[in-house]
Short mmCIF file of C-alpha atoms and ligand atoms in Angstrom, two decimals:
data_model
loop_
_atom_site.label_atom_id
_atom_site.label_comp_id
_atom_site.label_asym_id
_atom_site.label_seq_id
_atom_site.Cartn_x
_atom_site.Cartn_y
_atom_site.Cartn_z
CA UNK A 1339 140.09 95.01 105.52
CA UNK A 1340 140.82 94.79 101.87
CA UNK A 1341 136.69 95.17 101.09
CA UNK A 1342 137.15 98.92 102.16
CA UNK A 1343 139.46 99.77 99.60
CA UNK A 1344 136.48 99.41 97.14
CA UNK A 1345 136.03 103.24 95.88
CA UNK A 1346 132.24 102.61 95.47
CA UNK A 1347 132.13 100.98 98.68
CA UNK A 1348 133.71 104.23 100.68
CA UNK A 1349 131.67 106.26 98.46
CA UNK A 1350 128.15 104.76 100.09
CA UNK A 1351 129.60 104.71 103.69
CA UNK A 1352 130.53 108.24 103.55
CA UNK A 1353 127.36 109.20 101.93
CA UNK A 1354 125.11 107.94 104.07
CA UNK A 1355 127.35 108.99 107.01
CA UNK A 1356 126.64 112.59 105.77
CA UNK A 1357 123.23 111.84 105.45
CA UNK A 1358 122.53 110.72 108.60
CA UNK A 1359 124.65 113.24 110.25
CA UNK A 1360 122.70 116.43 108.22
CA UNK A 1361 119.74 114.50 109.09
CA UNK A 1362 119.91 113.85 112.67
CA UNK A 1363 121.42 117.19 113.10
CA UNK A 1364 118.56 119.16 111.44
CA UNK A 1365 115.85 117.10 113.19
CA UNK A 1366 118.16 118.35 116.52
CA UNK A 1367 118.12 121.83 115.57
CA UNK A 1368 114.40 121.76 114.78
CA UNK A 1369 113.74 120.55 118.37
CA UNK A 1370 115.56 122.29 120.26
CA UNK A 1371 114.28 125.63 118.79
CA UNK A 1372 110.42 124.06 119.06
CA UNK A 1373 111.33 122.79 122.44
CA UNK A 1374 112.12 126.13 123.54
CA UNK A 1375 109.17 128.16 122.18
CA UNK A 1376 106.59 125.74 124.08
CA UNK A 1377 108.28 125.95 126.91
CA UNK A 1378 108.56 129.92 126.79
CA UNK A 1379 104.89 129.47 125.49
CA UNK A 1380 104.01 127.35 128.57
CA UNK A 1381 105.65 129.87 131.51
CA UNK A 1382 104.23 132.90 129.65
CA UNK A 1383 100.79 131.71 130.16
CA UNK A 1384 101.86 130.56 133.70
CA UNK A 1385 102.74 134.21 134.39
CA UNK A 1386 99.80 135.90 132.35
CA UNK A 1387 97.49 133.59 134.85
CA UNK A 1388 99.18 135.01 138.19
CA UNK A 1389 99.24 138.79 136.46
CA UNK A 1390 95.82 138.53 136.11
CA UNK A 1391 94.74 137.14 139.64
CA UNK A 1392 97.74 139.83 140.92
CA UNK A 1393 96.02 143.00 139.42
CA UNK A 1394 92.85 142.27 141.07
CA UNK A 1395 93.07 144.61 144.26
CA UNK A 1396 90.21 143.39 146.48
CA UNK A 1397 90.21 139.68 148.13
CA UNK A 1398 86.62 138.92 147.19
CA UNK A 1399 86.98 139.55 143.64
CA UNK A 1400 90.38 137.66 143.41
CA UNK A 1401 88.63 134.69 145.10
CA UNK A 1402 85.87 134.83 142.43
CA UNK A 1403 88.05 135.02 139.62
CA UNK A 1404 90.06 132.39 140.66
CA UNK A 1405 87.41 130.46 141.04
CA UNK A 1406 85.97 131.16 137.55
CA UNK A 1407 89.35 130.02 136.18
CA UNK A 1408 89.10 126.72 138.01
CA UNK A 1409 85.80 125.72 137.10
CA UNK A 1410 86.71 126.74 133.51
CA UNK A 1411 90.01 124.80 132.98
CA UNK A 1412 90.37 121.60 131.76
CA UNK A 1413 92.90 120.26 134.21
CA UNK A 1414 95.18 118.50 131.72
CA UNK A 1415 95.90 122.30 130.47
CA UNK A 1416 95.55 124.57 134.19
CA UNK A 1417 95.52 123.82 137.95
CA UNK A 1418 95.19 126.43 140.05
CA UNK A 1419 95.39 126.71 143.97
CA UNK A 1420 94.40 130.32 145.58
CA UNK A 1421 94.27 130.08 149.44
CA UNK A 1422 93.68 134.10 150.66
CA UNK A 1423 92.58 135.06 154.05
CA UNK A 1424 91.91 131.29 155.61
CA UNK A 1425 89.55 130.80 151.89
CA UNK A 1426 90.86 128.18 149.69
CA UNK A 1427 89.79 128.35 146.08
CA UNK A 1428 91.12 125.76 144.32
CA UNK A 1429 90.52 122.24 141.53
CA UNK A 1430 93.80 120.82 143.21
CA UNK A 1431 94.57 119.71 146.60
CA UNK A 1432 98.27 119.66 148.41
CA UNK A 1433 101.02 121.63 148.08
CA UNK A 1434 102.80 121.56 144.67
CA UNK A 1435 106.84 122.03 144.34
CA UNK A 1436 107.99 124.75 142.45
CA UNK A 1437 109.29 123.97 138.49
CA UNK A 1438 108.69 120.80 136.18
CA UNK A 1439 106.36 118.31 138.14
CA UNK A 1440 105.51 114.62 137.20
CA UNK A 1441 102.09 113.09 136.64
CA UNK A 1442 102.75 111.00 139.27
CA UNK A 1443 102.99 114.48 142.00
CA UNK A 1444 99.61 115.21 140.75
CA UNK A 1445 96.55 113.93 142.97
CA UNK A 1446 93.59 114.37 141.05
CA UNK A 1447 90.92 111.92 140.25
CA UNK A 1448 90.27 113.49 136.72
CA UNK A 1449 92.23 113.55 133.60
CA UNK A 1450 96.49 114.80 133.77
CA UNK A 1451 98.89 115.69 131.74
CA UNK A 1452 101.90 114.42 131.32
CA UNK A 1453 103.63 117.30 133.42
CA UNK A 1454 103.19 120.25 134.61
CA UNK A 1455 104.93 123.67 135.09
CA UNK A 1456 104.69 125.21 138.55
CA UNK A 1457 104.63 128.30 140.05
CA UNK A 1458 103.76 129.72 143.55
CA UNK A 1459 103.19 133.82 144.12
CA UNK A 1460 102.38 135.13 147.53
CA UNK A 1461 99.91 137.07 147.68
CA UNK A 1462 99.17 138.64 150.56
CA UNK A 1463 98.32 137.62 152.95
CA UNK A 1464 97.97 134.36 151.29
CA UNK A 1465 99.24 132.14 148.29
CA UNK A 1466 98.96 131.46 144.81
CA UNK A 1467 99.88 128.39 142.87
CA UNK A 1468 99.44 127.90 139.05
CA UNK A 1469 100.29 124.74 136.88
CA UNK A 1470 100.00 124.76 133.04
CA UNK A 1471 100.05 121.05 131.91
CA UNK A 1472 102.95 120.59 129.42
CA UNK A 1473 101.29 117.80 127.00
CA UNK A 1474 102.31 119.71 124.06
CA UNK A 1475 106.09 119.06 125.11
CA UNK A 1476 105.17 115.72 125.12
CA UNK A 1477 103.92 115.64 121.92
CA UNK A 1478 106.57 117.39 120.36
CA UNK A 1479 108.69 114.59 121.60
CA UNK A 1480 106.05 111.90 120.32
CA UNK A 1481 106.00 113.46 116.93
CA UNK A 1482 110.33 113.80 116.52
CA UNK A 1483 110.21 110.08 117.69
CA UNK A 1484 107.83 109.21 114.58
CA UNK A 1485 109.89 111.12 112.29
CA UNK A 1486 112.78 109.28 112.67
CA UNK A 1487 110.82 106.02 112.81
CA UNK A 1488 108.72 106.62 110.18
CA UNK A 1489 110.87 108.91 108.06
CA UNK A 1490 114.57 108.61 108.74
CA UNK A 1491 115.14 104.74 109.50
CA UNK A 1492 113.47 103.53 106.55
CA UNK A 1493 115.54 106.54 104.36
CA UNK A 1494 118.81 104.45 105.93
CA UNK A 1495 117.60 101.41 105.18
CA UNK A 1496 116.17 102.03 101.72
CA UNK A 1497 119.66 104.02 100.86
CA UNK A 1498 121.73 101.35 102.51
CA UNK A 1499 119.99 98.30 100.44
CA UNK A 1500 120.44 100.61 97.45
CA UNK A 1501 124.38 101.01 98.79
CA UNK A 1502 125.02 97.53 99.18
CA UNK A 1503 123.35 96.71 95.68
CA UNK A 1504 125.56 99.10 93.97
CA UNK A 1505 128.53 98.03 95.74
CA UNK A 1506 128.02 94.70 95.02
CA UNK A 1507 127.84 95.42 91.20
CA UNK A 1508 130.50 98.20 91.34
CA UNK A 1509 132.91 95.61 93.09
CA UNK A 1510 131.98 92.53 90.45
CA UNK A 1511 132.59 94.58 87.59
CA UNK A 1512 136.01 96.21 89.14
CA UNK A 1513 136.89 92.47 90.19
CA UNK A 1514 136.67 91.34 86.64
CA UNK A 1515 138.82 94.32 84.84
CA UNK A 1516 141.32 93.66 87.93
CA UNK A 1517 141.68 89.68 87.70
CA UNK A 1518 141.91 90.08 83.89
CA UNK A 1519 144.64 92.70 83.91
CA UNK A 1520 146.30 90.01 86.33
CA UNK A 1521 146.25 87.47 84.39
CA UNK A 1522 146.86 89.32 81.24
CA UNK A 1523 150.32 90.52 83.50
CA UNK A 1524 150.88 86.91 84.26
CA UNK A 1525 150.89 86.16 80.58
CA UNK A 1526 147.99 84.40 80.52
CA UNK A 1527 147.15 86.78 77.04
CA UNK A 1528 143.69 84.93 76.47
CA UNK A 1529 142.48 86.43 78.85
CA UNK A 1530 139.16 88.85 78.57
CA UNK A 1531 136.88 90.95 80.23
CA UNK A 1532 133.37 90.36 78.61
CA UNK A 1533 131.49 93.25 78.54
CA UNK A 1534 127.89 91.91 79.82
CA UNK A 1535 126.88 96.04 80.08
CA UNK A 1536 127.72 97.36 77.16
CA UNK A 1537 126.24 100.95 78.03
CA UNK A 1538 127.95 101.28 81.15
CA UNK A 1539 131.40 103.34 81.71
CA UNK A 1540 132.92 99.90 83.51
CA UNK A 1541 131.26 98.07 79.56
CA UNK A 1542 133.09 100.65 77.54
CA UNK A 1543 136.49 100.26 80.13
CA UNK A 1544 135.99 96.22 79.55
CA UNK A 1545 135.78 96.94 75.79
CA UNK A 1546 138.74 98.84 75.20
CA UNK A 1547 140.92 96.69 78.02
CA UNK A 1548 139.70 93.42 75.41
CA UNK A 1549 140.71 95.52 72.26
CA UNK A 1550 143.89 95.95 73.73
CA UNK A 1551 144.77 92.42 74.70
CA UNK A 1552 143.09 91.24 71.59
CA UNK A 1553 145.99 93.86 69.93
CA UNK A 1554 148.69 92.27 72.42
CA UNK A 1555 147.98 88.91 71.75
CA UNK A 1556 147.87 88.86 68.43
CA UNK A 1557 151.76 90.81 68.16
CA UNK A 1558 153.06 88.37 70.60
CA UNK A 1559 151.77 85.77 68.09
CA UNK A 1560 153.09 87.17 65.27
CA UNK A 1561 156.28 87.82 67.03
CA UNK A 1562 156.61 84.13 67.55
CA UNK A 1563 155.76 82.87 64.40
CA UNK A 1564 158.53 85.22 62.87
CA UNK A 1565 161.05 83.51 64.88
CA UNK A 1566 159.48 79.94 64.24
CA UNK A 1567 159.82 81.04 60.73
CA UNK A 1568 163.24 81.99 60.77
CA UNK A 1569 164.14 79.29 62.64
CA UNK A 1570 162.39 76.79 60.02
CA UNK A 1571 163.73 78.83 56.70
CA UNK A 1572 167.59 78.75 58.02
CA UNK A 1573 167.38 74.99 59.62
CA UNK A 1574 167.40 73.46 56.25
CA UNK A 1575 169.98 75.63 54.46
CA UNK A 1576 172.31 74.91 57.94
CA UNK A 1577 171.59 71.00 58.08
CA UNK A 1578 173.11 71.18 54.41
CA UNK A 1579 176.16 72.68 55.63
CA UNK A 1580 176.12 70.33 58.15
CA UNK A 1581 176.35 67.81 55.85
CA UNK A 1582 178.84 69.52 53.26
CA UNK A 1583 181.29 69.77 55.98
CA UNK A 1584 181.18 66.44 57.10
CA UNK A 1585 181.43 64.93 53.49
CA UNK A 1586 184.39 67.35 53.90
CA UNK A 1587 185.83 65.51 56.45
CA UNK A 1588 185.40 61.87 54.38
CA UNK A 1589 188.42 63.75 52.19
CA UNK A 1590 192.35 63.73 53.18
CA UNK A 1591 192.78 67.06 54.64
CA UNK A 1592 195.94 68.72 56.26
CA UNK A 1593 196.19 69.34 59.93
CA UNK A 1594 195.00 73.48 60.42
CA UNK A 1595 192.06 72.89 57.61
CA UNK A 1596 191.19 69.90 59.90
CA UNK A 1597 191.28 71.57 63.27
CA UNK A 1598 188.83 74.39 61.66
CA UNK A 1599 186.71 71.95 60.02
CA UNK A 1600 185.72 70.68 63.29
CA UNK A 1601 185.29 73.43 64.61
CA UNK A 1602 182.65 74.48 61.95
CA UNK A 1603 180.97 71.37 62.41
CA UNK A 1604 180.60 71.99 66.03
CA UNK A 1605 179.04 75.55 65.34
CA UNK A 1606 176.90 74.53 62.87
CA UNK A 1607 175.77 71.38 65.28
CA UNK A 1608 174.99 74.18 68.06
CA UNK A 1609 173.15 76.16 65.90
CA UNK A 1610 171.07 73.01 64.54
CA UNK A 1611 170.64 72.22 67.82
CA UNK A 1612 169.16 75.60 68.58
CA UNK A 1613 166.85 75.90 65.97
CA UNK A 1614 165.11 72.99 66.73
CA UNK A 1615 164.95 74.09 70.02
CA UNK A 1616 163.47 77.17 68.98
CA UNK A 1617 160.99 74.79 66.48
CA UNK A 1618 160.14 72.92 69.58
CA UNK A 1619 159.09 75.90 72.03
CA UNK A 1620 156.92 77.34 69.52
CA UNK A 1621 155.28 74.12 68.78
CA UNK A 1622 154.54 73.19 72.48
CA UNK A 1623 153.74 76.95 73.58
CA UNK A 1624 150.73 76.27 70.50
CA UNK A 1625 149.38 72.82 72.67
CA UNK A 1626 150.83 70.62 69.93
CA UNK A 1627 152.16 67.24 71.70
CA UNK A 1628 148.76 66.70 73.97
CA UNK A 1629 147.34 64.27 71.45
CA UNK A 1630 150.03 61.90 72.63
CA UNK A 1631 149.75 61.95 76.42
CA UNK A 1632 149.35 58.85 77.89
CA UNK A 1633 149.76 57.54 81.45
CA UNK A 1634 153.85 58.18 82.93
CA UNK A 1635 154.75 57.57 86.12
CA UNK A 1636 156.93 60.47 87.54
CA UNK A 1637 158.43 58.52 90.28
CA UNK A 1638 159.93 55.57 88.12
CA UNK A 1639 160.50 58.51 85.53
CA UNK A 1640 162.70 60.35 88.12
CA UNK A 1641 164.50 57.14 88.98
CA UNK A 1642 165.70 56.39 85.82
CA UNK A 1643 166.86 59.83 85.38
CA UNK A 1644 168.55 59.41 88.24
CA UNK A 1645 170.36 56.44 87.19
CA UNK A 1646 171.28 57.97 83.28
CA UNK A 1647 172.92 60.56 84.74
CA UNK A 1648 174.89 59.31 87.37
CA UNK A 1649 177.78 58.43 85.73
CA UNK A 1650 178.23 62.08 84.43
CA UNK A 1651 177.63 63.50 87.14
CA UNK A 1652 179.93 61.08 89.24
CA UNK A 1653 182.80 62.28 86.01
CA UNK A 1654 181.78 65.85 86.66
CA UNK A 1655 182.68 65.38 90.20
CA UNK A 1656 179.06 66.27 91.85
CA UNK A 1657 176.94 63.87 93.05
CA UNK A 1658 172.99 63.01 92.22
CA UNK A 1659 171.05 61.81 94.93
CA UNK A 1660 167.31 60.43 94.62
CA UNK A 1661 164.07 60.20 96.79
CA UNK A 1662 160.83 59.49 95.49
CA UNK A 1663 157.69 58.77 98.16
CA UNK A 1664 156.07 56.37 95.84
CA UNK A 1665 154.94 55.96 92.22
CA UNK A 1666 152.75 59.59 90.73
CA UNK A 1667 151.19 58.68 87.07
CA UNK A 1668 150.25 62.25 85.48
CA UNK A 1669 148.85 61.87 82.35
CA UNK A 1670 151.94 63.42 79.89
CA UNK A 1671 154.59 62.69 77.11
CA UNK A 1672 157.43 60.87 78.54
CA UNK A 1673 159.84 61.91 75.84
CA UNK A 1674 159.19 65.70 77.00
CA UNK A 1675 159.09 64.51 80.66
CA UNK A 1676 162.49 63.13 80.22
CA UNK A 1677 163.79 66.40 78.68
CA UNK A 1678 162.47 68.61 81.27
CA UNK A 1679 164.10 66.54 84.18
CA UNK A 1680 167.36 66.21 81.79
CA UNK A 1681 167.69 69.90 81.33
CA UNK A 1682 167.44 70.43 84.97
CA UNK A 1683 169.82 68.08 85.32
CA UNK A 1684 172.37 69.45 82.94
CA UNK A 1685 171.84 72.72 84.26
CA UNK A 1686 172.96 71.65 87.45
CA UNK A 1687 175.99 70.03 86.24
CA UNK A 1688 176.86 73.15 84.00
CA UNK A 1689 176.08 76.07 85.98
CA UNK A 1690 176.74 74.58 89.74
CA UNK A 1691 179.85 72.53 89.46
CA UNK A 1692 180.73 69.80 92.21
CA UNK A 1693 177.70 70.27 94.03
CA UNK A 1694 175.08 67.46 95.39
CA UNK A 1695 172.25 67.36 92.77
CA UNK A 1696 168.81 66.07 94.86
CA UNK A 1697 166.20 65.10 92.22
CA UNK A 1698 162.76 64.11 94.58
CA UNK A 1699 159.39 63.57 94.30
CA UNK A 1700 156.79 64.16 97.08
CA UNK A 1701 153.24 63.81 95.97
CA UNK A 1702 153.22 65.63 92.96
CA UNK A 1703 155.80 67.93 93.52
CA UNK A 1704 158.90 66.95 91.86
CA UNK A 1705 161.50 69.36 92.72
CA UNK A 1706 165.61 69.40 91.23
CA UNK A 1707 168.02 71.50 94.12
CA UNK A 1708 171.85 71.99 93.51
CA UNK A 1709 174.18 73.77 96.06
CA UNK A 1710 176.03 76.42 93.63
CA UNK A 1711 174.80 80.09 93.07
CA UNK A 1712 171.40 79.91 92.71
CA UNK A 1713 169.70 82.60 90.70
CA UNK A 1714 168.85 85.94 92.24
CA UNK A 1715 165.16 86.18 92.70
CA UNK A 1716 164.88 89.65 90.54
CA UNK A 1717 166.26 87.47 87.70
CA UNK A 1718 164.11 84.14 87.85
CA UNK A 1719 161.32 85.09 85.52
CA UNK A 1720 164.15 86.33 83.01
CA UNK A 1721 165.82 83.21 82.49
CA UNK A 1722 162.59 81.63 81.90
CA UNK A 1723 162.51 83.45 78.58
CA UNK A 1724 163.87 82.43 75.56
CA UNK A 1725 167.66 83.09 74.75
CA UNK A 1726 168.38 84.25 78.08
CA UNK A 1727 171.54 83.69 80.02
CA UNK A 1728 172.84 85.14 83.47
CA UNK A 1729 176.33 87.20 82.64
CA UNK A 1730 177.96 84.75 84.68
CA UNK A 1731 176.84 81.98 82.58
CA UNK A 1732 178.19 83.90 79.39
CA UNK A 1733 181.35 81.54 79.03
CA UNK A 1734 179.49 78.03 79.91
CA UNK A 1735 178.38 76.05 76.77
CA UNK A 1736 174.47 76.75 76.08
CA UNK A 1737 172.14 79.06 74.05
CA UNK A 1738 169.79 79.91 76.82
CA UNK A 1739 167.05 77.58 75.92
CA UNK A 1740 167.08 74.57 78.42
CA UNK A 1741 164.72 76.82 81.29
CA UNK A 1742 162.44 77.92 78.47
CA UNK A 1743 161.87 73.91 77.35
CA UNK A 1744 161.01 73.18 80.68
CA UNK A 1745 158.66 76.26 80.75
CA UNK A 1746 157.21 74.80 77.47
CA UNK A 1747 156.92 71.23 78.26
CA UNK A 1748 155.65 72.07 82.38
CA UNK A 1749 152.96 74.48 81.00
CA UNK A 1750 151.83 71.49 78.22
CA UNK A 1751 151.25 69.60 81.26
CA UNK A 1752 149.23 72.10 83.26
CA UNK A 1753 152.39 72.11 85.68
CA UNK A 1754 153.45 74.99 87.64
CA UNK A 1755 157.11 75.59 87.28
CA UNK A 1756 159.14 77.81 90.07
CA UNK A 1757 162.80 78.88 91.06
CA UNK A 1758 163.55 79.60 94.44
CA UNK A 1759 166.45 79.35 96.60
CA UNK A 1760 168.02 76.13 98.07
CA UNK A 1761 170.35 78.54 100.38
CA UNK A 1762 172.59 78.10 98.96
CA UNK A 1763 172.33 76.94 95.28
CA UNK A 1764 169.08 76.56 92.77
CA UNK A 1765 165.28 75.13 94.10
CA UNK A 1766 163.46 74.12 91.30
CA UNK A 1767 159.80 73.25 91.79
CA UNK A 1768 157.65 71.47 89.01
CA UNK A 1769 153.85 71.25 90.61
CA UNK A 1770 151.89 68.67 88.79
CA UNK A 1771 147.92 69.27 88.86
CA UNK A 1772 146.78 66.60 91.57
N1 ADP B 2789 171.16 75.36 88.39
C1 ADP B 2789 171.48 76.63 88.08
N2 ADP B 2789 172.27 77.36 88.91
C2 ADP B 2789 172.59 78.64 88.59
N3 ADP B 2789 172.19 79.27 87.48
C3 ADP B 2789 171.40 78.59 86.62
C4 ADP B 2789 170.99 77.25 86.88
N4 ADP B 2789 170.20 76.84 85.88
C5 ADP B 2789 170.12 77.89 85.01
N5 ADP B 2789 170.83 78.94 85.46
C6 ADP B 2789 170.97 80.23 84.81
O1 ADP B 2789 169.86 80.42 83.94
C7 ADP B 2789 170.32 80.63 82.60
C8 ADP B 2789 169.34 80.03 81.64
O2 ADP B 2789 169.35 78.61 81.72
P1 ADP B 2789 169.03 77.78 80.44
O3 ADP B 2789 167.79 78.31 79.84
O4 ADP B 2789 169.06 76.33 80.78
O5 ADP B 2789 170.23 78.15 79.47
P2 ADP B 2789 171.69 77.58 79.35
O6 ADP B 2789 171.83 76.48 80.33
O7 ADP B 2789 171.79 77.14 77.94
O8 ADP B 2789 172.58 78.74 79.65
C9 ADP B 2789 171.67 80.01 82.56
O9 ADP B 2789 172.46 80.61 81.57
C10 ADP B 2789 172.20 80.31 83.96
O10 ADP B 2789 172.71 81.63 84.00
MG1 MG B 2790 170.52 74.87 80.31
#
């Protein structure tokens, strides 16, 4: 029931809840106390009829006014019976129970109410019944029906249409700030609002939540050209060193200037190596490289990984299995495609030692699983990043770049790249859009 934790939603229900409730409940009140008052209204005159036949002291004159009442009253409103001394003076027949009667209890060819309340006196020596037709209870009843036809059902409905409308908006709006954040979380730092209402509070919230990413996008992209620049201003000045040392080496040199000499040479390699690394990231993370996609097929691509690095593995004392369901051509740089599957490889090799390396392809999901540590899930997005190494990786040749290549090179081909666990050892996943 995720809908209900919409604050604009809960807002409506509970507003028309209270609406109805106040409603229905006054309307209740209000009939009840009318309800009462007609039918104190209706006995009173019930009583004030049999008073006044009562007072009358002599039989004759009680007959006559009784009979003047008759012939007076509209039945719907009074029915009277008066049977004194073996004389009946009446404009109804039968004997009536005593209390609320029906319509259908009343036998009388002319017009009836709806019901009636009785009430029998004896008088003697004889008896008197009165009736007072209740109509007006019944149109109390008709009228509080109307009301809430007329009045209160199409409040509901108008205020519910109204409710849903503003929901609907209320929830669009909040879905788009939401899914933006998300994305913007995700690193996805393109990512805007739009502010289609500009004089709304959600227009003004969109505004400011674009300014902001605007702000964050553009010192992420500064951030990264500074270390593409650094990286380009201190590759040259290294490649000559490079190259001073190893004229260095063309000379006769003795045996401790030698030894450090090559060690020099193999720093200064590493950090060559790393630079262009570094060059390479920021050159794929800007979309450079998609002008030269053409047609590879991942499952001969895989294969002939496979085959490269068997023999190094077989050295390195693990072994590299292969299974791939059938040819998959993604349109993609095979040079780059090579490198990612190579650094997963080499990772592998490096970080999970004498393990069974499975490289596979199913569909388009090629997927790299060793059976050494694996990385702890808290830690998977870190080593995506640039630079970053697990402590227990701290003494293994590398410069923490090889996972953020593969990030590079899987998000130039609108792949989805993810680590999980092989139980034990490292699942890598590398979803290729289908
Ligand atoms: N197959 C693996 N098994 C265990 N840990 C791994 C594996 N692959 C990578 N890692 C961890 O992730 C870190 C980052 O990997 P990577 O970017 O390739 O850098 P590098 O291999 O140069 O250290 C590694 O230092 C290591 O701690
Ligand atoms: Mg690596």
């Amino acid at each position: 029931m995720t809908r209900f934790r919409s604050t604009p939603l809960r807002l409506s229900v509970v507003l028309i809840a209270v609406f109805t409730v106040f409603i229905s409940v006054g309307l209740g009140i209000a009939y009840v106390i009318m309800h009462q008052a007609l039918g104190a209204e209706i006995a009173l005159r019930a009583d004030q009829t049999i008073e006044e036949i009562r007072a009358i002291p002599e039989t004759e004159e009680r007959l006559e006014r009784a009979g003047e009442i008759a012939a007076a009253a509209d039945t719907r409103a009074l029915l009277i019976r008066l049977e004194l001394d073996g004389e009946t003076i009446a404009n109804i027949g039968g004997d009536l129970p005593e209390g609320i009667v029906g319509d259908d209890d009343i036998d009388l060819p002319e017009p009836v109410a709806d019901s009636y309340l009785v009430r029998h006196t004896d008088l003697e020596p004889g008896r008197l019944t009165v009736a007072v037709g209740r109509d007006s209870v019944s149109e109390l009843q008709e009228t509080f029906v109307a009301i809430l036809g007329f009045a209160l059902l199409p409040a509901l409905m108008l205020t519910s249409a109204i409710g849903i409308v503003v929901v609907r908006r209320t929830t669009a709006r909040v879905e788009a700030i939401r899914s933006t954040l998300h994305e913007l979380s995700e690193g996805t730092l393109a990512a805007r609002v739009g502010a289609p209402h500009p004089d709304t509070d959600f227009g003004d919230i969109s505004r400011d939540l674009d300014r902001m990413a605007e702000a964050q996008e553009a010192a992420v992209g500064a951030l990264r050209q500074i270390g593409a620049d650094i990286a380009h201003d201190l590759k040259t000045p290294i490649q000559r060193v490079a190259v001073r040392l190893e004229r260095l080496g063309e000379s006769d040199l003795p045996e401790p200037a030698r030894q450090h000499l090559d060690q020099a040479s193999t720093e200064t390699a590493q950090i060559i190596a790393t630079f262009q690394s570094l060059l390479q990231i920021a050159q794929l993370e800007g979309g450079q490289g998609r002008e030269a996609f053409t047609s590879v097929d991942l499952g001969a691509l895989l294969e002939d990984m496979a085959e490269i690095y068997g023999p190094s593995a077989e050295d390195a004392g693990a072994t590299l299995t292969c299974s791939v369901s059938g040819p998959f051509p993604v349109s993609g740089d095979r040079h780059l495609l090579s490198r990612l599957v190579a650094n997963l490889i080499e990772n592998a090799l490096r970080h999970a030692p004498g393990t069974e390396i499975a490289l596979s392809l199913t569909g388009r999901m090629l997927t790299v699983r060793d059976g050494g540590p694996g990385i702890p899930a808290g830690q998977r997005d870190y080593v995506l990043r640039r630079l970053a190494r697990l402590e227990a990786s701290r003494s293994t040749p590398g410069s923490g770049l090889g996972l953020a290549l593969v990030k590079a090179i899987a998000d130039l081909h609108g792949a989805e790249l993810t680590l999980g666990d092989a139980q034990p050892g490292l699942l890598v996943t590398v979803t290729f859009p289908g």
